[in-house]
Amino acid sequence: MGEIVGMTGDESIAHAVKLCDPDVIAAYPITPQTIMVERLADFVYDGELDSEFIPVESEHSAMSCCYGSSIAGARVFTASASQGIALMFEILFIVSNARLPVVMGVANRALSAPINIHAGLEDQLVCRDTGWISIFCHDCQSAYDTTIMAFKIAEDKEVSLPLMYGIDAFIISHALEGVETLEKREVEDFLPPRDPLYVLDPDDPISVGSLALQDSYYELKYAQEQVMINSMKTIKKVQEEFGELTGRYYNVINTYYAEDADVILVTQGAITGTARTVVDRYRRQGKKLGLAQVHVYRPFPEKELRDALKGAKVAATIDRSITFGAPGPILYSDVKVTTSNGGPIIQGFIAGLGGRDVRIEDIAKVADRAFETAKTGEEPSKISWVGVRGVEF
Amino acid sequence: MTETTITEKKKEKPIKWREMAFEERPVLAAGHRLCAGCAAPLVVKFTMMATEDPSICVSSTGCLEVSTTIYPYTAWQTPWVHCAFENAAAVASGIEAGLKALMRKNKIPKRKTNVIAFSGDGGTYDIGVQALSGALERGHNLTYVCYDNSAYENTGIQRSGATPYGAATTTSPGGKVIPGKPEFPKDIVKIAAAHDVQYVATVNVAYPKDFIKKIRKALASDDASFIHAFSPCPLGWRADSSLTIRIAELAVETCMYPLYEVDCGEYRLTKMIKKENKVPVEEFLKTQGRFRHLFKPKRRDDIINDTQKWVDWKWQQLLRLCGVKEE
Amino acid sequence: MSETQTDVIDIRFYGRGGQGVVTASRLIGEAGLLQGKYVHAFPAFGPERIGAPVQAFTRISNNRFYEKCEVVYPDIVCVLDPTLYGILGQAIVSGLDEEKGVLISNYKESPEELRKELKLNPNIKVGVVDATSIAIDVIGRAITNTVILGALIKAAEVVDLENIIKVTKKRFPGEIGEKNAEAIRRAYNEVVIS
């Protein structure tokens, strides 16, 4: 067992990145991601990490630098949040299409306006169409572990796709927890050096980023989607190998008491932990409540989620995000589509936007509401906002 | 800060056209889809002719990019990368940093590799100015070449921060009330020079020897360097394709687009235009349809004279910076 | 995932920006880690600058726990700056366990005085220490974040004194760490509990 070190989410990511020995780090500061890049700058400036640290002038350039460095063959890391991701949005699509395994840590923060620095998963959820692998962590240990797995998944030649993984602003990014660390040697054995899919060799020149019009764009996108779908295999394989190394096994969908549950809470990020506490309380009272955490979000683990939810009467999704005018928030919609063919009733809840504290009793209310639905068997007609003032829940 | 200028450091090699013509130079292959008379491929050609080491090229979105790399074809004979419109400088920064790290960590063989970014005026003066400024400030070892055709030609000739005063574009038409672009262009060369990088220069396709010499200096600098390349666009400027080089000459002879360099902070004029040889700016304007509304149906002396005054004022400024006295 | 136990101690800290509230919450957590405990400590930041009220939370347990929410029902409330009572009043002790709750405060007067001021339930244990004076005396600056921890662990044995001193010295190496350690010991000895 490795040493237990007290670290915040940001710090655990920085320390794990250091073990992965990136060649280039290009990042722009944004609360609450700042500590990730500050620590990495410390490592580089103190000579503990041999990386080119590019202190870019914007997130747009951060992602553009990552694009350039990754094409040059480097192992690349960046980190951002909220508005930063909104600013680099354009380039995210280009990085994935070029099959570049850029790894990005995200401190999930609510999007402006109004400006807010606290937790919200929408900054990463809205990237669902960018072609990036997307993972949501639930504590500092999973942030640390996911960092190390991220490089291995992204750089696997079968995958060669960018990967972003998030931790909730402050609740994880700035939260101290005990993190079981790995040795440099262990990570070196686990994570092979990057072997790029292609290189920029002046002796064997290629062009990257060509114009592809009506006659080729369509096929290229189809091919890209196949790579994304197939990446699930590698994600699972790497999770398995990581479990063998550390004893910490991650799944694309992490479940807790889901097998015999009548009601299953479907969560992402930090809310998962609080929901789990509620499951424990309810189980002590003999209520059949379970939990399914959508840990890997893109590619979406459809089969695994269906398996997790198959015995339940109601699955209550809790979204820490909003998408306006849609049939439901983002996680809800994905879960609903996935289970549309004979699954449980999907009941959608929104909670905790802008870092509003999501308390144990809030989640208990969600569970109670879902149990009511299970009893009546009637599908609720609208999405419920948990604890929004002035609106009856 | 350096004690020695690039000009002193870089021993000048003679440019022997005959030999260079037969040398295997990584330039654009024939068959690209740029317009007849477009100067952009000449900008690439002269830049690449100046290279002595392997190069990696970056293009921002624009005419040059869309016309040279129509999938699955490419005209580029060096490794070439395109990302987006506003970020050629940032992508080039990333490539430079990546190569530097990989070479330092012995992951790839050590060899000098030029990183050269090509971007139009839209991608440089306007949408790309932030990324450019960042790259210049950080001092990546790269050369940024702006081919200035003075408008968003690729999207259909819209005005940019580089479009000359009075020029008609599709977003600054020669209207009945407002006769063409009402603003003077920004001085991107001074903006670049204000970053105190080692080498900044203007080049022109009508002066290839000067062009190649300057690129060689830019590549010899171990800092970010910036090159402004005047690049006529027959389509957008409504000029005859055969006149590209003549228009380029006039740009220099009128002092509208002077040839100079800023070498470690020292301004140096590389093509002096004597007072008696200075061509009136009208001669330049007359060659291009984008200025036709200044002459027909009614001559707009106000606009023409303002342009001349502005050119004279900029030229005097430059002479002062270069320490040159007109007799 | 395995079954969760519940012996979690919830601590809520109050102070002002610049007083090291977040560090206090963190040091308790780090000391807990040294004792093999499980911890979660995090701040509730606003746009705080120096002087603005700040909250931080520490959860600590002998068993693994999972909740990731603010401390609404604290077992312990710890106040670094007594001037906050004037601003926040009874909100400071909101949710404090009426049976076995503990209030630790930087406070010049007696515990009874504070009890009266906040109309506290008599079951709540109150510990007061003049942390500002100790800090100025020993450290030379009115930074009370480490000092108050000495009082906190005397009144509620969340972690061992020696572990608090250990993590404090690690956080502040050299002479400043020694001084902080001394201040913590003084607060530990001088805290008045009722």
Coordinates of C-alpha atoms in Angstrom, one line a residue, chain C residues 22 40 71 97 101 107 117 120 127 146 156 159 167 176 183:
Chain C
V22 CA -8.7 27.3 5.4
H40 CA -12.6 15.9 4.0
V71 CA -21.3 21.2 7.4
D97 CA -25.6 19.7 18.2
G101 CA -22.0 20.3 20.6
Y107 CA -12.7 35.3 23.1
E117 CA -24.4 36.4 24.2
L120 CA -26.6 28.7 24.0
G127 CA -14.2 26.7 25.3
T146 CA -3.0 27.6 14.6
A156 CA -12.8 18.0 21.9
V159 CA -6.8 14.5 17.1
V167 CA 1.7 19.1 10.8
I176 CA 7.9 30.2 12.7
A183 CA 1.3 29.1 20.7

